[in-house]
Coordinates of N, CA and C and ligand atoms in Angstrom, one line a residue:
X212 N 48.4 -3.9 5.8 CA 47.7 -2.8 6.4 C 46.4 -2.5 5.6
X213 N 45.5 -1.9 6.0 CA 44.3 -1.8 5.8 C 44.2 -0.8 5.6
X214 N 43.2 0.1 4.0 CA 43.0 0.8 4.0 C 41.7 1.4 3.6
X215 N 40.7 2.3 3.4 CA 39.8 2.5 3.3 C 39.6 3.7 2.1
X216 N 39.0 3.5 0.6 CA 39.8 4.2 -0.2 C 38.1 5.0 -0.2
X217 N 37.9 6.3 -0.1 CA 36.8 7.4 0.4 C 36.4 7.7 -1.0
X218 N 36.1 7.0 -1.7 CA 35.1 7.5 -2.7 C 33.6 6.6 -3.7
X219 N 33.0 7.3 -4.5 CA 32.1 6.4 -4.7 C 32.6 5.9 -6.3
X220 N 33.2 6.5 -7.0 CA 33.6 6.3 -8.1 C 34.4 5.1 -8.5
X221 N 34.0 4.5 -9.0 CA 34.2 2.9 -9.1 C 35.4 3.4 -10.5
X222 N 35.5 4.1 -11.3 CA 36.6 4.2 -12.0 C 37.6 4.4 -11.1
X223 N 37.6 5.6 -10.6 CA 39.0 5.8 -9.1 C 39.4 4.9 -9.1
X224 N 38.5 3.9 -8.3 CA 38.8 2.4 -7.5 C 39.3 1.2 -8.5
X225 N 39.0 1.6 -9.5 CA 39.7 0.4 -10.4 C 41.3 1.3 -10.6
X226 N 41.2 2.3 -11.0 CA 42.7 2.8 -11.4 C 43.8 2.2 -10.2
X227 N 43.1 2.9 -9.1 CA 43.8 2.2 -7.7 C 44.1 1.2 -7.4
X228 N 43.4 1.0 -7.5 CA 43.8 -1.1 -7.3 C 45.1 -1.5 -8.2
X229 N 44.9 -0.9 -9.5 CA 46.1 -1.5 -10.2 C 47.6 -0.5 -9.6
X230 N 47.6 -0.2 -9.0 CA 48.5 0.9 -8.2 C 49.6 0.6 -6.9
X231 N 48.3 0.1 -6.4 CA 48.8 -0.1 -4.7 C 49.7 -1.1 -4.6
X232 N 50.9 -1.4 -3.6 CA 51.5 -2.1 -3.8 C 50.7 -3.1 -3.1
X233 N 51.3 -4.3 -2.8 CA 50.2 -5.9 -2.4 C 50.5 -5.7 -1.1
X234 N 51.0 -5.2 -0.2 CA 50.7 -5.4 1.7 C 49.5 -4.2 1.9
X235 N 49.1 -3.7 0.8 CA 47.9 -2.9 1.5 C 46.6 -3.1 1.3
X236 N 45.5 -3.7 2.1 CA 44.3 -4.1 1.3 C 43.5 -3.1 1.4
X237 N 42.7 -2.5 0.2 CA 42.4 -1.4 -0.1 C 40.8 -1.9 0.4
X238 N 39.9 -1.0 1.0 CA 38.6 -1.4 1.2 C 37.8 -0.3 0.7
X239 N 36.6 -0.7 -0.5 CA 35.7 0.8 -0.6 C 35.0 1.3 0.1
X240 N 33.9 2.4 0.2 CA 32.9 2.5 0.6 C 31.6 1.5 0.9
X241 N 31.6 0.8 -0.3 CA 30.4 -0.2 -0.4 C 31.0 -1.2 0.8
X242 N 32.4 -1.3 0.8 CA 32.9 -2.7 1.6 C 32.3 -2.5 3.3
X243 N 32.4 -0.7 2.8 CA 32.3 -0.8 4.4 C 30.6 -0.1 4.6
X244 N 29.9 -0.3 3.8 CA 28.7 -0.2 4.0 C 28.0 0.8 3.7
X245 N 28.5 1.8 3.2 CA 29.1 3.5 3.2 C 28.4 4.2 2.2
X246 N 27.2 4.1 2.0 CA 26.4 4.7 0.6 C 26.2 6.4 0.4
X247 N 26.0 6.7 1.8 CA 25.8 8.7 2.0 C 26.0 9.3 1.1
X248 N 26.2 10.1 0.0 CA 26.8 11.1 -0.4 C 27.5 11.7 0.0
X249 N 28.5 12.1 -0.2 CA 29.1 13.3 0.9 C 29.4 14.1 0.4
X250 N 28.6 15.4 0.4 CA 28.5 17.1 -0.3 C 30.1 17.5 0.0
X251 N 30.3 18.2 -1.4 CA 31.7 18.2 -1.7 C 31.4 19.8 -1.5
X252 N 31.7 20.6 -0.5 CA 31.3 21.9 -0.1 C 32.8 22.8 -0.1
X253 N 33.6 22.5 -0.9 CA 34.9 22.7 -0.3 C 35.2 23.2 -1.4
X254 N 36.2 24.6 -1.4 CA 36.3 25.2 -2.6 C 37.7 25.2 -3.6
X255 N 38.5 24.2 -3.0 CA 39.5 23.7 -3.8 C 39.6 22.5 -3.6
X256 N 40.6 22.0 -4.2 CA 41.3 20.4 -4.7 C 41.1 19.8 -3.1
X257 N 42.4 20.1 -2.5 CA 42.5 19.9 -1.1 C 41.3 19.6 0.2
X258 N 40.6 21.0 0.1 CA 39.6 20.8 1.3 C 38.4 19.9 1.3
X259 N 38.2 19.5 -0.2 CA 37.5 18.6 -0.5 C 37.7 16.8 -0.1
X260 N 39.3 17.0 -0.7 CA 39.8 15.8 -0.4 C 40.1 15.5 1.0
X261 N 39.8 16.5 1.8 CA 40.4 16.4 3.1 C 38.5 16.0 3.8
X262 N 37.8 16.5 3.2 CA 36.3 16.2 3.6 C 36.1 14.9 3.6
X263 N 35.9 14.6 2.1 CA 35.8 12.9 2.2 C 36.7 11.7 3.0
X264 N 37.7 12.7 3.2 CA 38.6 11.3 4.2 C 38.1 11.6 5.6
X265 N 37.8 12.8 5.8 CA 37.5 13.4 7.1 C 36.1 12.2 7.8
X266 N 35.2 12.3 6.8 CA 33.9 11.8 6.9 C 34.3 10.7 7.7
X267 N 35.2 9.9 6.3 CA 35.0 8.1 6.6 C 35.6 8.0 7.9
X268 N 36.6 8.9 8.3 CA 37.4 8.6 9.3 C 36.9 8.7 10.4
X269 N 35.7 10.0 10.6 CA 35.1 10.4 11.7 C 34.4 8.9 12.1
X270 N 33.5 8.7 10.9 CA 32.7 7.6 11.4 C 33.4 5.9 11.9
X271 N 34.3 5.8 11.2 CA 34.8 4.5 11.4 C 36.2 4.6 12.2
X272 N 37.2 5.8 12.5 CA 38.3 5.8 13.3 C 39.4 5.2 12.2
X273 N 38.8 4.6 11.2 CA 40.2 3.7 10.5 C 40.8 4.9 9.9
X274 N 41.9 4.1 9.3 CA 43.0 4.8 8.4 C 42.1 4.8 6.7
X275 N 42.4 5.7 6.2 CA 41.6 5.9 5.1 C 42.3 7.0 3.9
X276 N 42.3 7.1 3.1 CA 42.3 8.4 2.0 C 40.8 8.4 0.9
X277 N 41.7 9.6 0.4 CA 40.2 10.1 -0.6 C 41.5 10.7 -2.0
X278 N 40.4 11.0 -2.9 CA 40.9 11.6 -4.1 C 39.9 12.7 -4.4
X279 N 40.4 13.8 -4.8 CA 39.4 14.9 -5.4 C 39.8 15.6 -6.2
X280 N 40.0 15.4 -7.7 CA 40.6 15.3 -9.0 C 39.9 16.3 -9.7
X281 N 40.2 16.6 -10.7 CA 39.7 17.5 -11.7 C 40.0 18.5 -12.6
X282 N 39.7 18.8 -13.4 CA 40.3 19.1 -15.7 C 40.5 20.7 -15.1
X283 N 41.7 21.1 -15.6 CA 41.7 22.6 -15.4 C 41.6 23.9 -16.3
X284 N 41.0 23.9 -17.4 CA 41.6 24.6 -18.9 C 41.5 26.3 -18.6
X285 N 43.0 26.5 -19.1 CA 43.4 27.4 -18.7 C 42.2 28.6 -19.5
X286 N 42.0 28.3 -21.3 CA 40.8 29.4 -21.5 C 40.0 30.1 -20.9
X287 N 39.2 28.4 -19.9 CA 38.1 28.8 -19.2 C 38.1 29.0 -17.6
X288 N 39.7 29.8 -17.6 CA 40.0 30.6 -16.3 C 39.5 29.2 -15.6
X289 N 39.8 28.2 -15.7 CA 40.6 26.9 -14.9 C 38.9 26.1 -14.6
X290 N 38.5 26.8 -15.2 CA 36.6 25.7 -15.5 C 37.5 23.9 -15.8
X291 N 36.6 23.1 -15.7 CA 35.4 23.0 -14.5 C 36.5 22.8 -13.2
X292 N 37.4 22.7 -13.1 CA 38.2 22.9 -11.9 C 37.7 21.9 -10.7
X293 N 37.2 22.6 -9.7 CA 36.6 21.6 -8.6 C 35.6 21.0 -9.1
X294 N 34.5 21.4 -9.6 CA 33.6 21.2 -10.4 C 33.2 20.5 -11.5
X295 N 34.8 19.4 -11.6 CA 34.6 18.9 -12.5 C 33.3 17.9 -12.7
X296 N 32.9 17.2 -12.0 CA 32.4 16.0 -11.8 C 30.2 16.5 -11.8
X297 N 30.3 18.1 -11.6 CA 29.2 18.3 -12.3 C 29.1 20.0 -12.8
X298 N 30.1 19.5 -13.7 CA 30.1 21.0 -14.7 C 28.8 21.2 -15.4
X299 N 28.2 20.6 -15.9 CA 26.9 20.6 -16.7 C 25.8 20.3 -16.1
X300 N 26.0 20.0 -14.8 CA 24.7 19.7 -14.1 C 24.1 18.3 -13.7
X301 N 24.3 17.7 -14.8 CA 23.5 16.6 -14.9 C 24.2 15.0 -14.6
X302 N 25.5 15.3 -14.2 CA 26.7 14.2 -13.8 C 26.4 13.1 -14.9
X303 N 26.5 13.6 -15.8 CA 27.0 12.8 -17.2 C 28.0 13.0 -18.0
X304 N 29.4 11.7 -17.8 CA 30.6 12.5 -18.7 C 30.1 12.8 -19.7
X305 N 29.5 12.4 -20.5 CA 29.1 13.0 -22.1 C 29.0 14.7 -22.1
X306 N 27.8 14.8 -21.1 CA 27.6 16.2 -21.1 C 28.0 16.7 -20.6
X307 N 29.1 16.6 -19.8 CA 30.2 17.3 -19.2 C 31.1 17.7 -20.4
X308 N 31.7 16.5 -21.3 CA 32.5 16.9 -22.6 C 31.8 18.0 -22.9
X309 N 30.5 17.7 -23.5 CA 30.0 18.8 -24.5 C 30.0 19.8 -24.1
X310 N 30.0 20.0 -22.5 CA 30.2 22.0 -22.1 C 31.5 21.9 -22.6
X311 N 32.3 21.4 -21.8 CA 33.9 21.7 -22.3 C 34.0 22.1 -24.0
X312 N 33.6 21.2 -24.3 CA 34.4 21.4 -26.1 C 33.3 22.7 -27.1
X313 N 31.7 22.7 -26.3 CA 31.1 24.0 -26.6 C 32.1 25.2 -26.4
X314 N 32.3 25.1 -24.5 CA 32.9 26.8 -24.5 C 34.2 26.8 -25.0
X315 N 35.0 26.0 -25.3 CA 36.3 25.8 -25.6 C 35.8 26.4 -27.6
X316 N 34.7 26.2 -27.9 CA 34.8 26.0 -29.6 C 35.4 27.9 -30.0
X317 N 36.1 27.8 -31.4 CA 36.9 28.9 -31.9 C 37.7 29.6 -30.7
X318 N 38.5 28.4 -29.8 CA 39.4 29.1 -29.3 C 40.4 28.7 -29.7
X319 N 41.8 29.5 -29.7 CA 43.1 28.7 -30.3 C 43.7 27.8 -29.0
X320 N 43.7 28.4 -27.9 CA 44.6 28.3 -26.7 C 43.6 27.2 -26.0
X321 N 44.2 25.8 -26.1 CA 43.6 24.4 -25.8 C 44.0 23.6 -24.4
X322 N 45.0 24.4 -24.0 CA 45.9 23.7 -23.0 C 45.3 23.9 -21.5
X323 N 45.5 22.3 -21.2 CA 44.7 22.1 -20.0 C 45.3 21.3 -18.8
X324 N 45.1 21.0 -17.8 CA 45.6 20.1 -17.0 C 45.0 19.9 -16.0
X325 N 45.0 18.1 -15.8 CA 44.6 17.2 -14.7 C 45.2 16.9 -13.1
X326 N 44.7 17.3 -12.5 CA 45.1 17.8 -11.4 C 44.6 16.4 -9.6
X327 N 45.1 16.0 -9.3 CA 44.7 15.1 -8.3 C 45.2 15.3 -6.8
X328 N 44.3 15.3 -5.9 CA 45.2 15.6 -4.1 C 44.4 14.3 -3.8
X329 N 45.3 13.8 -3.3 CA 44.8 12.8 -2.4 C 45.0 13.3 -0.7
X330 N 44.1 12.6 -0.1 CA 44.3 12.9 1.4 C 44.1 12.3 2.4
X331 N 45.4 11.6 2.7 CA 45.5 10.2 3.8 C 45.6 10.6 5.3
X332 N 44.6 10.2 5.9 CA 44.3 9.9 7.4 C 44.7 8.6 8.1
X333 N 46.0 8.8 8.7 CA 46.7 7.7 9.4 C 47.2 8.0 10.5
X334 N 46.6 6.9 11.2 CA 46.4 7.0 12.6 C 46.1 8.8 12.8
X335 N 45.2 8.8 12.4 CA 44.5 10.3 13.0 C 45.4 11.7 12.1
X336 N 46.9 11.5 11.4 CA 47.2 12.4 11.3 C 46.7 12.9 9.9
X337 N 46.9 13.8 9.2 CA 46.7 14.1 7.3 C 47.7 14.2 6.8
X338 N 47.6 13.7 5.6 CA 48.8 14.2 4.7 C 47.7 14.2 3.2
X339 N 48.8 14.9 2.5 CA 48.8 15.5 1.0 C 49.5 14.7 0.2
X340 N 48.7 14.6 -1.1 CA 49.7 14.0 -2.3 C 49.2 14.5 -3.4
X341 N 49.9 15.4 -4.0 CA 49.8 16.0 -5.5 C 50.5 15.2 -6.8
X342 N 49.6 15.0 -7.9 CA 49.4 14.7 -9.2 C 49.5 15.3 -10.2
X343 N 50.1 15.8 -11.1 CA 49.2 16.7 -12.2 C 49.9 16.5 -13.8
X344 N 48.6 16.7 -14.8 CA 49.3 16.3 -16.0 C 48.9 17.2 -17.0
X345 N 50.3 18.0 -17.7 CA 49.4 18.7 -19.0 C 49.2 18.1 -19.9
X346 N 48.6 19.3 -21.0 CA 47.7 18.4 -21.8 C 47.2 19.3 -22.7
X347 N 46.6 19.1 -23.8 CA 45.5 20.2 -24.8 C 44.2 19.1 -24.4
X348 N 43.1 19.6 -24.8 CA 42.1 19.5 -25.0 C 41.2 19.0 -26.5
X349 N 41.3 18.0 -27.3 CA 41.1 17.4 -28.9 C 39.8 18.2 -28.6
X350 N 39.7 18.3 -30.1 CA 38.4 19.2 -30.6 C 36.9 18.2 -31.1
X351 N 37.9 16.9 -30.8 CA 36.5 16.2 -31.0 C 36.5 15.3 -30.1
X352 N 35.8 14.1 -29.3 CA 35.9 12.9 -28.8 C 37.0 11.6 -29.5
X353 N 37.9 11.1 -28.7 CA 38.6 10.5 -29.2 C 38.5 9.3 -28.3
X354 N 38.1 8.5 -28.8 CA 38.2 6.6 -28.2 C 37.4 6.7 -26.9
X355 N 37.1 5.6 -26.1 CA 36.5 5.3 -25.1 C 36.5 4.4 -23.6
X356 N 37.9 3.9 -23.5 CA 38.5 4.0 -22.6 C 38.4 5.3 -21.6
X357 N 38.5 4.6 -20.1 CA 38.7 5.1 -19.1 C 37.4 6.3 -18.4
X358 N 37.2 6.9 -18.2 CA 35.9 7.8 -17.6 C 36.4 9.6 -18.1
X359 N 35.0 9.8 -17.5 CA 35.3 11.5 -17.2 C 35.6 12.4 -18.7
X360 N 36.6 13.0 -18.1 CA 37.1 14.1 -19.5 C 38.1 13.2 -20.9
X361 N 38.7 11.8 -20.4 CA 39.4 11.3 -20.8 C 39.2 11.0 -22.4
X362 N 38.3 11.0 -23.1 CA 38.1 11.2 -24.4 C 38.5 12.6 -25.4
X363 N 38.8 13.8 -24.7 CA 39.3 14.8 -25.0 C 40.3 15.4 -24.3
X364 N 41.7 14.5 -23.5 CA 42.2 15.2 -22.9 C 43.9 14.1 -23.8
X365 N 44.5 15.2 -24.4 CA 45.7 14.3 -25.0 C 47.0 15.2 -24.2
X366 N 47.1 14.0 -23.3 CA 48.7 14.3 -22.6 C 49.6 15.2 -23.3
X367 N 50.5 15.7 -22.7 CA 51.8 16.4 -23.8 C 52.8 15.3 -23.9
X368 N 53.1 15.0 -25.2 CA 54.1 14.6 -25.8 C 53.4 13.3 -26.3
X369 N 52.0 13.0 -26.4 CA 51.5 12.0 -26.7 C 50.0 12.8 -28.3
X370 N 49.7 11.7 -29.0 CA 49.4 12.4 -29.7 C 47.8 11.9 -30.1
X371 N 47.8 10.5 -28.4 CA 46.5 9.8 -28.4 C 45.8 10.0 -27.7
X372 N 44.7 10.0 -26.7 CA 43.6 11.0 -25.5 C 44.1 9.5 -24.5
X373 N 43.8 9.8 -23.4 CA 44.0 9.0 -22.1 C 42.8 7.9 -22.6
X374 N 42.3 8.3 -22.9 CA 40.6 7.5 -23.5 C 41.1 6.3 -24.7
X375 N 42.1 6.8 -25.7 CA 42.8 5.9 -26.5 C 44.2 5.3 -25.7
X376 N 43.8 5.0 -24.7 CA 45.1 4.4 -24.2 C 45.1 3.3 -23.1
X377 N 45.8 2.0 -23.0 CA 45.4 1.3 -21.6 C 45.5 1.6 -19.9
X378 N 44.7 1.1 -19.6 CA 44.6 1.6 -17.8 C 46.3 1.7 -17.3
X379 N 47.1 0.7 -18.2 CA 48.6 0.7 -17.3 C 49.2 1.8 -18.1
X380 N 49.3 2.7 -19.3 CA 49.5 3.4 -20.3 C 49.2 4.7 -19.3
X381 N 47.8 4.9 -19.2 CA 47.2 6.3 -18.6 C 47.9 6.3 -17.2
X382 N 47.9 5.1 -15.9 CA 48.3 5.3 -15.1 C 49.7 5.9 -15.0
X383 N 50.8 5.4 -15.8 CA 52.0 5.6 -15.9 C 52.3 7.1 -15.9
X384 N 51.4 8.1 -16.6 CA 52.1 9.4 -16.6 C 50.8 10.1 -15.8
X385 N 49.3 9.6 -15.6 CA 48.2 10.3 -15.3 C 48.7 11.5 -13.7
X386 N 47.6 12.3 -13.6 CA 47.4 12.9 -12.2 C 47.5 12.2 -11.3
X387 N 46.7 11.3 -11.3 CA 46.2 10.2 -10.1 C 47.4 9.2 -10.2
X388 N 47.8 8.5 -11.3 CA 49.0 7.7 -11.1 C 50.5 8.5 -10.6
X389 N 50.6 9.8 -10.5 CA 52.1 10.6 -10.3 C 51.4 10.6 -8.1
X390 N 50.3 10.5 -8.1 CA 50.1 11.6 -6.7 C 50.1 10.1 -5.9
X391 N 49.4 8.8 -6.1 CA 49.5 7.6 -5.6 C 50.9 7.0 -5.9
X392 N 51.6 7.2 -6.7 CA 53.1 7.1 -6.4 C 54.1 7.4 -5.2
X393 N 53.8 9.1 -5.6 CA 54.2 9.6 -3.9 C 53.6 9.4 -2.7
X394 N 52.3 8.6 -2.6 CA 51.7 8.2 -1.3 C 52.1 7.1 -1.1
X395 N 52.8 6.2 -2.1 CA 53.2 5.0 -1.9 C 54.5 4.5 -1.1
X396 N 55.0 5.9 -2.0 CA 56.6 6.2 -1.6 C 56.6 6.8 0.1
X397 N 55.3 7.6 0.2 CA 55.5 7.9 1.5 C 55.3 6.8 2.6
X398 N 54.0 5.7 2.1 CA 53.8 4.8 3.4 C 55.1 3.6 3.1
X399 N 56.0 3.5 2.0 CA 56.8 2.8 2.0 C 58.0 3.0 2.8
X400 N 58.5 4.4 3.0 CA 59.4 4.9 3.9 C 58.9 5.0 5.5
X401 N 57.2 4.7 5.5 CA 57.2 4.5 6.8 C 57.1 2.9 7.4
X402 N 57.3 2.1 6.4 CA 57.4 1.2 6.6 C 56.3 0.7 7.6
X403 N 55.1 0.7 6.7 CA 53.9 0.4 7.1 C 52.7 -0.8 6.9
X404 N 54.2 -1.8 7.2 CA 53.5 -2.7 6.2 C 53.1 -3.9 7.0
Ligands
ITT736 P1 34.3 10.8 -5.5 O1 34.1 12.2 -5.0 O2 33.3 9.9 -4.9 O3 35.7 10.3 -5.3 P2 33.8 12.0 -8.1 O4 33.7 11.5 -9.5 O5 32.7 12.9 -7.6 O6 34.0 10.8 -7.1 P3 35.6 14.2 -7.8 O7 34.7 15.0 -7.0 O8 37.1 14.2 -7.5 O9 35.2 12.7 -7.9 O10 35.5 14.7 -9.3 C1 36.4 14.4 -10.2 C2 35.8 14.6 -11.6 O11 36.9 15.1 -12.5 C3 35.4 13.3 -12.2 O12 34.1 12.9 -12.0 C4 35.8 13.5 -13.7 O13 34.7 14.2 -14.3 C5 37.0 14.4 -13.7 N1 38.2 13.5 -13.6 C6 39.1 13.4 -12.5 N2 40.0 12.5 -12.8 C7 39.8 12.1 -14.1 C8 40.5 11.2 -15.0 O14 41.5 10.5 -14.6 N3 40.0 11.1 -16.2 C9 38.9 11.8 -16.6 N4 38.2 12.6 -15.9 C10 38.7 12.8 -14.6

């Protein structure tokens, strides 16, 4: 089966791929010619993720999902939240860290969490798949693996950042790896193969 995976982020698309089981061929944006931006207007996890699948589907009819992920820290009353991807403006992980670990500085309370909705469009219908992972927030940059917040975000019960860790390591407990488990588990019970 064929699928159409709705975003531009080429990190996504690599975590993914190591995910999916092998009867499903995953297709990106670029595969399918798909450059647009698509203004993320939507004020939670959900209606966002339900946008970008919305888009690809309107235009092409296929079966498709999206992902719309993002750092929740409880200090900063759940900053950058939807927003993750341009908390600082300037859609640079670097200076996305540096707001975080600015407004975060002389606070005690560090605890955060990664949060992922996927939202699959098959044969016309939607579904939901939730992710999420706690976490503190390190007070400085740690290693350089993987994208995004991942240099400052250390799982609970781990004592290394998702950044110090391998793509099959982070997938195994990540947001995004718990919520494509249960989409897996769901097109596997539909036996969609
Ligand atoms: P698409 O909308 O094209 O999928 P995007 O990067 O804009 O790509 P989001 O709108 O979902 O995606 O924003 C998610 C942001 O949250 C992302 O850019 C990172 O800054 C952060 N983020 C999400 N998952 C992450 C992860 O696994 N590790 C680190 N940062 C992550």
């Amino acid at each position: 089966m064929e699928l159409i995976f709705a975003t531009h982020n080429n990190n996504k698309v690599k975590e993914v791929t190591k995910m999916l089981p092998s009867y499903l061929s995953m297709k990106s944006l670029t595969a399918i010619d798909f450059f647009e931006e698509i203004e993320e207007t939507g004020e939670t996890f959900e209606e966002n993720a339900l946008l970008k699948a919305k888009t690809i589907f309107n235009k092409t009819g296929k079966n498709v999902f999206a992902d719309d992920s993002g750092l929740v820290i409880e200090a900063l009353d759940g900053a950058p939240g939807v927003y993750s991807a341009r908390y600082a403006g300037t859609g640079k992980d670097e200076d996305n860290i540096a707001k975080a670990l600015k407004e975060l500085d002389g606070k005690t309370n560090r605890k955060a969490y990664f949060i992922s909705i996927f939202c699959l469009i098959l044969n016309g219908k939607e579904y939901f798949f939730e992710g999420r992972v706690n976490g503190t927030i390190a007070t400085e940059i740690m290693g350089n693996n993987g994208f995004g917040y991942d240099p400052i975000f250390i799982p609970d019960g781990f004592s290394k950042s998702f950044a110090q860790m391998t793509p099959e390591e982070k997938n195994a407990i990540s947001h995004r790896g718990k919520a494509i488990e249960k989409l897996n588990d769901f097109l596997t019970n539909l036996n969609v193969n």
